[in-house]
C-alpha positions as a printed Julia matrix, in Angstrom:
130×3 Matrix{Float64}:
   0.0     0.0    0.0
   1.27    3.49  -0.82
   0.14    6.55   1.11
   1.1    10.08   2.1
   1.32   11.66   5.55
  -0.04   15.15   6.13
   2.81   17.59   6.72
   5.45   15.26   5.24
   6.8    15.12   1.73
   6.86   12.01  -0.39
   4.93    8.81  -0.77
   5.34    6.0    1.75
   4.95    2.29   1.14
   3.75    0.0    3.91
   4.48   -3.7    3.6
   2.86   -6.18   5.96
   2.43   -9.92   6.37
  -1.22   -9.44   7.33
  -3.17  -10.65   4.32
  -6.76  -10.19   5.53
  -7.83   -6.57   4.92
 -10.77   -6.99   7.32
  -8.38   -7.67  10.23
  -6.1    -4.77   9.37
  -7.43   -2.22   6.89
  -4.62   -0.46   5.01
  -5.67    3.04   6.12
  -5.66    1.99   9.8
  -2.23    0.38   9.46
  -0.85    3.54   7.86
  -2.28    5.69  10.68
  -0.9     3.36  13.37
   2.51    3.35  11.74
   2.63    7.16  11.79
   1.7     7.09  15.51
   4.43    4.54  16.17
   7.01    6.9   14.71
   5.74    9.74  16.9
   6.36    7.48  19.91
   9.83    6.52  18.61
  10.64   10.22  18.16
   9.59   10.9   21.75
  11.9     8.14  23.03
  14.72    9.63  20.95
  14.09   13.07  22.42
  14.33   11.72  25.95
  17.19    9.24  25.52
  19.42   11.02  23.03
  18.77   14.74  23.38
  17.54   15.22  26.93
  19.68   12.57  28.6
  22.66   12.68  26.28
  24.39    9.82  24.51
  26.17    8.57  27.62
  23.28    8.81  30.07
  23.83    6.83  33.25
  21.29    7.08  36.04
  23.07    8.19  39.2
  20.92    6.38  41.73
  22.14    3.16  43.26
  18.62    1.99  44.15
  15.52    1.16  42.07
  13.42    3.85  43.78
  15.99    6.53  43.0
  16.3     5.38  39.38
  12.51    5.53  39.1
  12.57    9.12  40.41
  15.26   10.08  37.91
  13.22    8.62  35.06
  10.14   10.53  36.24
  12.32   13.65  36.32
  13.29   13.14  32.67
   9.64   12.57  31.74
   8.56   15.73  33.58
  11.25   17.85  31.92
  10.29   16.43  28.51
   6.64   17.22  29.2
   7.49   20.76  30.32
   9.53   21.44  27.17
   6.79   19.99  24.96
   4.26   22.18  26.79
   6.37   25.28  26.1
   6.62   24.24  22.45
   2.85   23.86  22.27
   2.32   27.31  23.8
   4.8    28.86  21.36
   3.09   27.14  18.44
  -0.33   28.43  19.51
   0.97   31.98  19.88
   2.63   31.81  16.46
  -0.31   30.02  14.81
   1.98   27.1   13.9
   1.71   23.32  13.96
   3.46   22.13  17.18
   4.94   19.19  15.25
   6.91   21.64  13.11
   8.84   23.05  16.11
  12.22   21.44  16.78
  12.57   19.72  20.15
  16.37   20.01  19.96
  16.27   23.77  19.41
  13.68   24.19  22.16
  15.88   22.2   24.53
  18.85   24.47  23.71
  16.74   27.56  24.46
  15.6    26.11  27.8
  19.14   25.06  28.77
  20.48   28.52  27.89
  17.73   30.19  29.94
  18.32   27.93  32.95
  22.07   28.52  32.78
  21.6    32.28  32.53
  19.26   32.26  35.53
  21.7    30.15  37.57
  24.27   32.95  37.39
  22.16   35.12  39.7
  21.63   34.7   43.41
  18.07   34.06  44.56
  16.06   37.15  45.46
  16.28   38.15  49.1
  13.13   37.43  51.1
  13.96   39.95  53.79
  16.16   43.03  53.93
  19.84   42.27  54.6
  20.07   44.59  57.61
  17.47   42.57  59.53
  19.01   40.12  61.91
  17.89   36.52  62.11
  15.89   35.69  65.29
  17.77   33.53  67.8
């Protein structure tokens, strides 16, 4: 079966061993395949770009490793959320915004903010109660 994907150039060919079109209609297979690649792209964003090519979880215990993984998932979600907001403001398709570039912007912003001390919550001349 040959098909096209909205927003992508070219014609794609899907080959399968499923011979009964009632069990797996060609249009459904094509749609599922496109979704599969969205999932693969998400894994790539987390493993390769967010974590880096030599990612090693620092925790020595399963609970800590689980927390680190949740941390990566939360950061990925936050970046994707920012990308979605930017796309809405610019009247763009969120899928057309680069995750890698967005990650660079976020890293630059976080690094720039880290150069400053936190804001004081009380005037410096006040003494701390004993």
